[in-house]
Coordinates of N, CA and C in Angstrom, one line a residue:
K1 N 0.8 -1.2 0.0 CA 0.0 0.0 0.0 C 0.9 1.3 0.0
V2 N 1.9 1.2 0.8 CA 2.9 2.4 0.8 C 3.6 2.5 -0.5
T3 N 4.0 1.4 -1.1 CA 4.6 1.4 -2.4 C 3.7 2.0 -3.5
L4 N 2.4 1.6 -3.4 CA 1.4 2.1 -4.4 C 1.3 3.6 -4.2
F5 N 1.2 4.1 -3.0 CA 1.1 5.5 -2.8 C 2.3 6.3 -3.3
L6 N 3.5 5.8 -2.9 CA 4.7 6.6 -3.3 C 4.9 6.6 -4.8
I7 N 4.7 5.4 -5.5 CA 5.0 5.3 -6.9 C 3.9 6.2 -7.6
S8 N 2.7 6.2 -7.2 CA 1.6 6.9 -7.9 C 1.9 8.4 -7.8
T9 N 2.1 8.9 -6.6 CA 2.3 10.3 -6.4 C 3.6 10.8 -7.1
G10 N 4.6 10.0 -7.1 CA 5.9 10.3 -7.8 C 5.7 10.4 -9.3
A11 N 4.9 9.4 -9.8 CA 4.7 9.4 -11.3 C 3.8 10.6 -11.7
A12 N 2.9 11.0 -10.8 CA 2.1 12.1 -11.2 C 2.9 13.4 -11.3
Q13 N 3.9 13.6 -10.4 CA 4.7 14.7 -10.4 C 5.6 14.7 -11.7
V14 N 6.1 13.5 -12.1 CA 7.0 13.4 -13.2 C 6.2 13.7 -14.5
L15 N 5.0 13.2 -14.6 CA 4.1 13.4 -15.8 C 3.7 14.9 -15.9
L16 N 3.4 15.5 -14.8 CA 3.0 16.9 -14.8 C 4.1 17.8 -15.2
I17 N 5.3 17.7 -14.5 CA 6.4 18.5 -14.8 C 6.9 18.3 -16.3
G18 N 6.9 17.0 -16.7 CA 7.4 16.7 -18.0 C 6.5 17.3 -19.1
A19 N 5.2 17.2 -18.9 CA 4.2 17.8 -19.9 C 4.4 19.3 -20.0
I20 N 4.5 20.0 -18.9 CA 4.6 21.4 -18.9 C 5.9 21.9 -19.4
V21 N 7.0 21.2 -19.1 CA 8.3 21.6 -19.6 C 8.3 21.4 -21.2
L22 N 7.7 20.3 -21.6 CA 7.7 20.1 -23.1 C 6.9 21.2 -23.8
L23 N 6.0 21.8 -23.2 CA 5.3 22.9 -23.8 C 6.1 24.2 -23.9
G24 N 7.3 24.1 -23.2 CA 8.1 25.3 -23.2 C 7.8 26.3 -22.1
S25 N 6.9 25.9 -21.2 CA 6.5 26.7 -20.1 C 7.6 26.6 -18.9
P26 N 7.6 27.6 -18.0 CA 8.5 27.5 -16.9 C 8.2 26.3 -16.0
V27 N 9.2 25.8 -15.3 CA 9.0 24.6 -14.4 C 7.8 24.9 -13.4
P28 N 6.8 24.0 -13.3 CA 5.6 24.3 -12.5 C 5.8 24.3 -11.0
L29 N 6.9 23.6 -10.6 CA 7.2 23.5 -9.1 C 8.7 23.7 -8.9
L30 N 9.0 24.5 -7.9 CA 10.3 24.7 -7.5 C 10.9 23.5 -6.7
P31 N 12.2 23.4 -6.7 CA 12.8 22.2 -6.0 C 12.4 22.1 -4.5
A32 N 12.3 23.3 -3.8 CA 11.8 23.3 -2.4 C 10.4 22.8 -2.3
Q33 N 9.6 23.1 -3.3 CA 8.2 22.7 -3.3 C 8.1 21.2 -3.5
I34 N 8.9 20.7 -4.4 CA 8.9 19.2 -4.7 C 9.4 18.5 -3.5
L35 N 10.4 19.0 -2.8 CA 10.9 18.4 -1.6 C 9.8 18.4 -0.5
W36 N 9.1 19.4 -0.4 CA 8.0 19.5 0.6 C 7.0 18.4 0.3
L37 N 6.6 18.2 -0.9 CA 5.6 17.2 -1.3 C 6.1 15.8 -0.9
N38 N 7.4 15.5 -1.2 CA 7.9 14.2 -1.0 C 8.4 13.9 0.4
L39 N 8.9 14.9 1.1 CA 9.5 14.7 2.4 C 8.5 15.0 3.5
V40 N 7.7 16.0 3.4 CA 6.7 16.4 4.4 C 5.3 15.7 4.2
T41 N 4.7 16.1 3.1 CA 3.3 15.6 2.9 C 3.4 14.1 2.7
N42 N 4.2 13.6 1.8 CA 4.3 12.2 1.6 C 5.0 11.5 2.7
G43 N 6.0 12.1 3.2 CA 6.8 11.5 4.3 C 6.0 11.1 5.5
I44 N 5.1 12.0 5.9 CA 4.2 11.7 7.1 C 3.2 10.7 6.8
Q45 N 2.6 10.8 5.6 CA 1.5 9.9 5.3 C 1.9 8.5 4.9
D46 N 3.1 8.3 4.3 CA 3.5 6.9 3.9 C 3.9 6.2 5.2
V47 N 4.5 6.8 6.1 CA 4.8 6.1 7.4 C 3.6 5.8 8.1
A48 N 2.6 6.7 8.2 CA 1.3 6.4 8.9 C 0.5 5.3 8.2
L49 N 0.6 5.3 6.8 CA -0.1 4.3 6.1 C 0.3 2.9 6.4
A50 N 1.6 2.7 6.8 CA 2.1 1.4 7.2 C 1.4 0.8 8.4
F51 N 0.7 1.6 9.2 CA 0.0 1.2 10.4 C -1.4 0.7 10.1
E52 N -1.8 0.6 8.8 CA -3.1 0.2 8.4 C -3.4 -1.2 8.9
A53 N -4.6 -1.4 9.5 CA -5.0 -2.7 10.0 C -5.2 -3.7 8.9
G54 N -5.1 -5.0 9.2 CA -5.3 -6.0 8.1 C -6.8 -6.0 7.6
E55 N -7.0 -6.3 6.4 CA -8.3 -6.3 5.8 C -9.0 -7.6 6.1
K56 N -10.3 -7.5 6.2 CA -11.1 -8.7 6.4 C -11.1 -9.6 5.2
G57 N -11.0 -10.9 5.5 CA -11.1 -11.9 4.4 C -9.7 -12.1 3.6
V58 N -8.7 -11.5 4.2 CA -7.4 -11.5 3.5 C -6.9 -13.0 3.3
M59 N -7.2 -13.8 4.3 CA -6.7 -15.2 4.3 C -7.5 -16.0 3.3
K60 N -8.7 -15.5 2.8 CA -9.5 -16.2 1.8 C -9.0 -15.9 0.4
Q61 N -8.1 -14.9 0.2 CA -7.7 -14.6 -1.1 C -6.6 -15.6 -1.5
P62 N -6.5 -15.9 -2.8 CA -5.5 -16.8 -3.3 C -4.1 -16.2 -3.1
P63 N -3.1 -17.0 -2.9 CA -1.7 -16.5 -2.7 C -1.2 -15.9 -4.0
R64 N -0.2 -15.0 -3.9 CA 0.5 -14.5 -5.1 C 1.3 -15.6 -5.6
H65 N 1.5 -15.6 -6.9 CA 2.4 -16.5 -7.6 C 3.9 -16.2 -7.1
P66 N 4.7 -17.2 -6.9 CA 6.0 -16.9 -6.4 C 6.9 -16.0 -7.3
S67 N 6.6 -16.1 -8.6 CA 7.4 -15.3 -9.5 C 6.8 -13.8 -9.7
E68 N 5.7 -13.6 -9.1 CA 5.1 -12.3 -9.3 C 5.8 -11.2 -8.5
G69 N 6.1 -10.1 -9.1 CA 6.8 -9.0 -8.5 C 5.9 -8.2 -7.6
I70 N 6.5 -7.2 -6.9 CA 5.7 -6.3 -6.0 C 4.7 -5.5 -6.9
I71 N 5.2 -5.0 -8.0 CA 4.4 -4.2 -8.9 C 3.7 -5.2 -9.9
N72 N 2.5 -5.7 -9.5 CA 1.8 -6.6 -10.4 C 0.8 -5.8 -11.3
R73 N 0.0 -6.5 -12.0 CA -0.9 -5.8 -13.0 C -1.8 -4.9 -12.3
K74 N -2.4 -5.4 -11.2 CA -3.4 -4.6 -10.4 C -2.8 -3.3 -9.9
M75 N -1.6 -3.4 -9.4 CA -0.9 -2.2 -8.9 C -0.5 -1.2 -10.0
L76 N -0.1 -1.8 -11.1 CA 0.3 -1.0 -12.3 C -0.9 -0.2 -12.8
E77 N -2.1 -0.9 -12.9 CA -3.3 -0.2 -13.3 C -3.7 0.9 -12.4
Q78 N -3.6 0.7 -11.1 CA -3.9 1.7 -10.1 C -2.9 2.9 -10.2
V79 N -1.7 2.6 -10.4 CA -0.7 3.6 -10.6 C -1.0 4.5 -11.8
L80 N -1.4 3.9 -12.9 CA -1.7 4.6 -14.1 C -2.9 5.5 -13.9
V81 N -4.0 4.9 -13.4 CA -5.2 5.6 -13.2 C -5.0 6.8 -12.3
S82 N -4.4 6.6 -11.2 CA -4.2 7.7 -10.2 C -3.2 8.7 -10.6
S83 N -2.1 8.3 -11.2 CA -1.1 9.3 -11.6 C -1.6 10.1 -12.8
I84 N -2.2 9.5 -13.7 CA -2.8 10.3 -14.9 C -3.9 11.2 -14.4
T85 N -4.7 10.8 -13.5 CA -5.8 11.6 -13.0 C -5.2 12.9 -12.3
M86 N -4.2 12.6 -11.5 CA -3.6 13.8 -10.7 C -2.9 14.7 -11.7
S87 N -2.1 14.2 -12.6 CA -1.3 15.0 -13.5 C -2.2 15.8 -14.4
V88 N -3.2 15.1 -15.0 CA -4.1 15.8 -15.9 C -4.9 16.9 -15.2
T89 N -5.4 16.6 -14.0 CA -6.1 17.7 -13.3 C -5.2 18.9 -13.0
C90 N -4.0 18.6 -12.6 CA -3.1 19.7 -12.3 C -2.7 20.5 -13.6
F91 N -2.5 19.7 -14.7 CA -2.2 20.3 -15.9 C -3.3 21.3 -16.4
I92 N -4.5 20.8 -16.3 CA -5.7 21.7 -16.7 C -5.7 22.9 -15.8
A93 N -5.5 22.7 -14.5 CA -5.5 23.9 -13.5 C -4.4 24.9 -13.9
W94 N -3.2 24.3 -14.3 CA -2.1 25.2 -14.8 C -2.5 26.0 -16.0
L95 N -3.1 25.4 -17.0 CA -3.5 26.1 -18.2 C -4.6 27.2 -17.8
V96 N -5.5 26.8 -17.0 CA -6.6 27.8 -16.6 C -6.0 29.0 -15.9
M97 N -5.1 28.8 -14.9 CA -4.5 29.9 -14.2 C -3.6 30.7 -15.1
L98 N -2.9 30.1 -16.1 CA -2.2 30.9 -17.0 C -3.1 31.8 -17.9
N99 N -4.2 31.2 -18.3 CA -5.1 32.0 -19.1 C -5.8 33.1 -18.3
M100 N -5.8 33.0 -17.0 CA -6.4 34.0 -16.1 C -5.4 35.1 -15.9
G101 N -4.2 35.0 -16.4 CA -3.2 36.0 -16.2 C -2.5 36.0 -14.9
M102 N -2.5 34.9 -14.1 CA -1.8 34.9 -12.8 C -0.3 34.9 -13.1
D103 N 0.4 35.4 -12.1 CA 1.9 35.4 -12.2 C 2.3 34.0 -11.9
I104 N 3.5 33.6 -12.3 CA 4.0 32.3 -12.2 C 4.2 31.8 -10.8
E105 N 4.6 32.7 -9.9 CA 4.8 32.4 -8.5 C 3.4 32.0 -7.8
T106 N 2.4 32.7 -8.2 CA 1.0 32.4 -7.6 C 0.6 31.0 -8.2
I107 N 0.8 30.8 -9.5 CA 0.4 29.5 -10.1 C 1.1 28.4 -9.4
R108 N 2.4 28.5 -9.1 CA 3.1 27.5 -8.5 C 2.6 27.0 -7.2
Y109 N 2.4 28.0 -6.3 CA 1.9 27.6 -4.9 C 0.5 27.1 -4.9
H110 N -0.3 27.6 -5.9 CA -1.7 27.1 -6.0 C -1.6 25.6 -6.5
L111 N -0.7 25.4 -7.4 CA -0.5 24.0 -7.9 C 0.0 23.1 -6.8
L112 N 0.9 23.6 -6.0 CA 1.4 22.9 -4.9 C 0.3 22.5 -3.9
T113 N -0.6 23.5 -3.6 CA -1.7 23.3 -2.8 C -2.6 22.2 -3.3
L114 N -2.9 22.2 -4.6 CA -3.8 21.2 -5.3 C -3.2 19.8 -5.1
L115 N -1.8 19.7 -5.3 CA -1.2 18.4 -5.2 C -1.2 17.9 -3.8
V116 N -1.0 18.8 -2.8 CA -1.0 18.4 -1.4 C -2.4 17.8 -1.1
L117 N -3.5 18.5 -1.5 CA -4.8 18.1 -1.2 C -5.2 16.8 -1.9
M118 N -4.7 16.6 -3.2 CA -5.0 15.4 -3.9 C -4.3 14.2 -3.2
Q119 N -3.1 14.4 -2.6 CA -2.5 13.3 -2.0 C -3.2 12.9 -0.7
F120 N -3.9 13.9 0.0 CA -4.7 13.5 1.1 C -5.8 12.6 0.7
Y121 N -6.5 12.9 -0.4 CA -7.6 12.0 -0.9 C -7.0 10.7 -1.3
Y122 N -5.9 10.7 -2.0 CA -5.4 9.5 -2.6 C -4.9 8.5 -1.5
V123 N -4.3 9.0 -0.4 CA -3.8 8.1 0.6 C -5.0 7.3 1.2
L124 N -6.2 7.9 1.3 CA -7.4 7.2 1.8 C -7.7 6.1 0.9
S125 N -7.6 6.3 -0.4 CA -7.9 5.2 -1.4 C -6.9 4.1 -1.3
C126 N -5.7 4.4 -1.0 CA -4.6 3.4 -0.9 C -4.7 2.4 0.3
R127 N -5.7 2.7 1.2 CA -5.9 1.8 2.3 C -6.3 0.5 1.9
S128 N -6.9 0.3 0.7 CA -7.3 -1.0 0.2 C -7.3 -0.9 -1.3
E129 N -6.8 -2.0 -1.9 CA -6.7 -2.1 -3.3 C -8.1 -2.4 -4.0
T130 N -9.0 -3.0 -3.2 CA -10.3 -3.4 -3.7 C -11.5 -2.8 -3.1
V131 N -11.4 -2.5 -1.8 CA -12.6 -2.0 -1.0 C -12.6 -0.5 -1.2
S132 N -13.9 0.1 -1.3 CA -14.1 1.5 -1.4 C -13.5 2.2 -0.2
A133 N -12.9 3.4 -0.4 CA -12.3 4.2 0.6 C -13.4 4.6 1.7
F134 N -14.6 4.6 1.2 CA -15.7 5.0 2.1 C -16.2 3.9 3.0
R135 N -15.7 2.7 2.7 CA -16.1 1.5 3.4 C -15.1 1.0 4.4
V136 N -13.9 1.6 4.3 CA -12.8 1.2 5.2 C -12.9 2.1 6.5
P137 N -13.2 1.6 7.6 CA -13.4 2.4 8.8 C -12.1 3.2 9.2
L138 N -12.3 4.4 9.6 CA -11.2 5.3 10.0 C -10.5 4.7 11.2
R139 N -11.2 4.0 12.0 CA -10.6 3.5 13.2 C -9.6 2.4 12.9
N140 N -9.5 1.9 11.7 CA -8.5 0.9 11.3 C -7.1 1.5 11.3
N141 N -7.0 2.8 11.2 CA -5.7 3.4 11.2 C -5.8 4.9 11.8
P142 N -5.9 5.0 13.1 CA -5.9 6.3 13.7 C -4.6 7.1 13.5
V143 N -3.5 6.3 13.3 CA -2.2 7.0 13.1 C -2.2 7.7 11.8
L144 N -2.9 7.2 10.7 CA -2.9 7.8 9.4 C -3.8 9.1 9.5
I145 N -4.9 9.0 10.2 CA -5.8 10.2 10.3 C -5.0 11.3 11.1
F146 N -4.3 10.9 12.1 CA -3.5 11.9 12.9 C -2.4 12.5 12.0
G147 N -1.8 11.6 11.2 CA -0.7 12.1 10.3 C -1.2 13.0 9.3
M148 N -2.4 12.7 8.7 CA -3.0 13.6 7.7 C -3.3 15.0 8.3
A149 N -3.8 15.0 9.5 CA -4.1 16.2 10.2 C -2.9 17.1 10.5
V150 N -1.8 16.4 10.9 CA -0.5 17.1 11.2 C 0.0 17.7 9.9
A151 N 0.0 16.9 8.8 CA 0.5 17.3 7.5 C -0.3 18.5 7.0
F152 N -1.6 18.5 7.2 CA -2.4 19.6 6.7 C -2.1 20.9 7.5
V153 N -2.0 20.7 8.8 CA -1.8 21.9 9.7 C -0.4 22.5 9.3
I154 N 0.6 21.6 9.1 CA 1.9 22.1 8.7 C 1.9 22.9 7.4
Y155 N 1.1 22.4 6.5 CA 1.0 23.1 5.2 C 0.3 24.4 5.3
V156 N -0.8 24.4 6.1 CA -1.5 25.7 6.3 C -0.5 26.7 6.9
L157 N 0.3 26.3 7.9 CA 1.3 27.2 8.5 C 2.3 27.7 7.4
A158 N 2.6 26.8 6.4 CA 3.5 27.2 5.4 C 3.0 28.3 4.5
T159 N 1.6 28.4 4.5 CA 1.0 29.5 3.7 C 0.8 30.8 4.6
E160 N 1.1 30.7 5.8 CA 0.8 31.8 6.7 C 2.0 32.4 7.4
L161 N 3.0 31.5 7.7 CA 4.2 32.0 8.4 C 5.2 32.6 7.4
P162 N 5.7 33.7 7.7 CA 6.7 34.4 6.8 C 7.9 33.5 6.4
L163 N 8.5 32.8 7.4 CA 9.7 32.0 7.1 C 9.4 30.9 6.1
L164 N 8.3 30.2 6.3 CA 7.9 29.1 5.4 C 7.4 29.7 4.1
Q165 N 6.7 30.9 4.1 CA 6.3 31.5 2.9 C 7.5 31.8 2.0
E166 N 8.6 32.3 2.6 CA 9.8 32.6 1.8 C 10.4 31.3 1.3
L167 N 10.4 30.3 2.1 CA 11.0 29.0 1.6 C 10.3 28.4 0.5
L168 N 8.9 28.3 0.6 CA 8.1 27.7 -0.4 C 7.5 28.6 -1.4
R169 N 7.7 29.9 -1.3 CA 7.1 30.9 -2.2 C 5.6 30.8 -2.2
T170 N 5.1 30.7 -1.0 CA 3.6 30.7 -0.8 C 3.1 32.0 -0.3
E171 N 1.7 32.1 -0.3 CA 1.1 33.2 0.3 C -0.2 32.8 1.0
S172 N -0.7 33.6 1.8 CA -2.0 33.3 2.5 C -3.1 33.2 1.5
M173 N -4.0 32.2 1.7 CA -5.0 32.0 0.7 C -6.4 32.2 1.4
P174 N -7.4 32.8 0.7 CA -8.7 32.9 1.3 C -9.4 31.6 1.4
L175 N -10.4 31.5 2.3 CA -11.1 30.2 2.5 C -11.7 29.7 1.2
Q176 N -12.3 30.6 0.3 CA -12.9 30.1 -0.9 C -11.9 29.4 -1.8
T177 N -10.7 29.8 -1.8 CA -9.6 29.2 -2.6 C -9.3 27.8 -2.1
W178 N -9.3 27.7 -0.8 CA -9.1 26.4 -0.2 C -10.2 25.4 -0.5
L179 N -11.4 25.9 -0.5 CA -12.6 25.1 -0.8 C -12.6 24.7 -2.3
L180 N -12.2 25.6 -3.1 CA -12.2 25.3 -4.6 C -11.2 24.2 -4.8
F181 N -10.0 24.3 -4.3 CA -9.0 23.3 -4.5 C -9.4 22.0 -3.8
G182 N -10.1 22.1 -2.7 CA -10.5 20.9 -2.0 C -11.5 20.1 -2.8
V183 N -12.4 20.8 -3.5 CA -13.4 20.1 -4.3 C -12.7 19.6 -5.6
S184 N -11.8 20.4 -6.2 CA -11.1 19.9 -7.4 C -10.2 18.7 -7.1
A185 N -9.6 18.7 -6.0 CA -8.7 17.6 -5.6 C -9.4 16.2 -5.5
S186 N -10.7 16.3 -5.2 CA -11.5 15.1 -4.9 C -11.6 14.2 -6.2
V187 N -11.3 14.7 -7.3 CA -11.4 14.0 -8.6 C -10.6 12.7 -8.5
V188 N -9.5 12.7 -7.8 CA -8.6 11.5 -7.7 C -9.3 10.3 -7.0
I189 N -10.0 10.7 -5.9 CA -10.6 9.6 -5.1 C -11.9 9.1 -5.9
I190 N -12.5 10.0 -6.7 CA -13.6 9.6 -7.5 C -13.1 8.6 -8.6
A191 N -12.0 9.0 -9.2 CA -11.5 8.1 -10.3 C -11.1 6.7 -9.7
M192 N -10.5 6.7 -8.5 CA -10.2 5.4 -7.9 C -11.4 4.6 -7.5
E193 N -12.4 5.3 -7.0 CA -13.7 4.6 -6.7 C -14.3 3.9 -7.9
V194 N -14.3 4.6 -9.0 CA -14.8 4.1 -10.3 C -14.0 2.9 -10.7
Y195 N -12.6 3.0 -10.6 CA -11.8 1.9 -11.0 C -12.1 0.7 -10.1
K196 N -12.1 0.8 -8.8 CA -12.4 -0.3 -7.9 C -13.7 -0.9 -8.2
W197 N -14.7 -0.1 -8.5 CA -16.1 -0.6 -8.8 C -16.0 -1.5 -10.1
I198 N -15.3 -1.0 -11.1 CA -15.2 -1.8 -12.4 C -14.5 -3.1 -12.1
Q199 N -13.4 -3.0 -11.4 CA -12.6 -4.2 -11.1 C -13.4 -5.3 -10.3
N200 N -14.2 -4.8 -9.3 CA -15.0 -5.7 -8.5 C -16.1 -6.3 -9.3
R201 N -16.7 -5.5 -10.3 CA -17.7 -6.1 -11.2 C -17.2 -7.2 -12.1
R202 N -16.0 -6.9 -12.6 CA -15.3 -7.9 -13.4 C -15.0 -9.2 -12.6
A203 N -14.6 -9.1 -11.4 CA -14.3 -10.2 -10.5 C -15.5 -11.0 -10.2
Q204 N -16.7 -10.4 -10.1 CA -17.9 -11.1 -9.8 C -18.4 -11.8 -11.0
T205 N -18.2 -11.3 -12.2 CA -18.7 -12.0 -13.4 C -17.7 -13.0 -14.0
A206 N -16.5 -13.0 -13.5 CA -15.5 -13.9 -14.0 C -15.8 -15.3 -13.7

């Protein structure tokens, strides 16, 4: 689950940065912002995700084939769905903000905010490869919920405290902007819910 989360979020960043650079546009995220995503937001959540309780019925599932690698077909599919969803959503947001005439610094920290929020949604989906995120009880991993809260508070502080604002090139954002990005970021968990539903339907009819 941790591997799925890390590979997917990393792939999303690579796809996003690669697509924007190929267009000849400025780099969408600064090195400090990328480090924040990978070391702070991801760093807290991937450690907390490792505390996820075992899923019901896991012993009834057939064993993996001995020659099967960690990244099997199911994981690869989920990596593709999630990373493409996150990168395309951020790419569209980038284009919209450019067309609105925003300056590059504002676009960058808005994009950083969108990625941070998307990773909050996605880590909830990673709690199970097959079960809906809305059906996995939060009590199964209180460490993750606490970690998400800590990561969110730290990022809010990064948009408010002068020292962190200077480090990450962020600014204070109004509540409506937070709400807009919060709703936009939910597209990743919607995409994963649709994917899981399709896969479960296939498994039932197989």
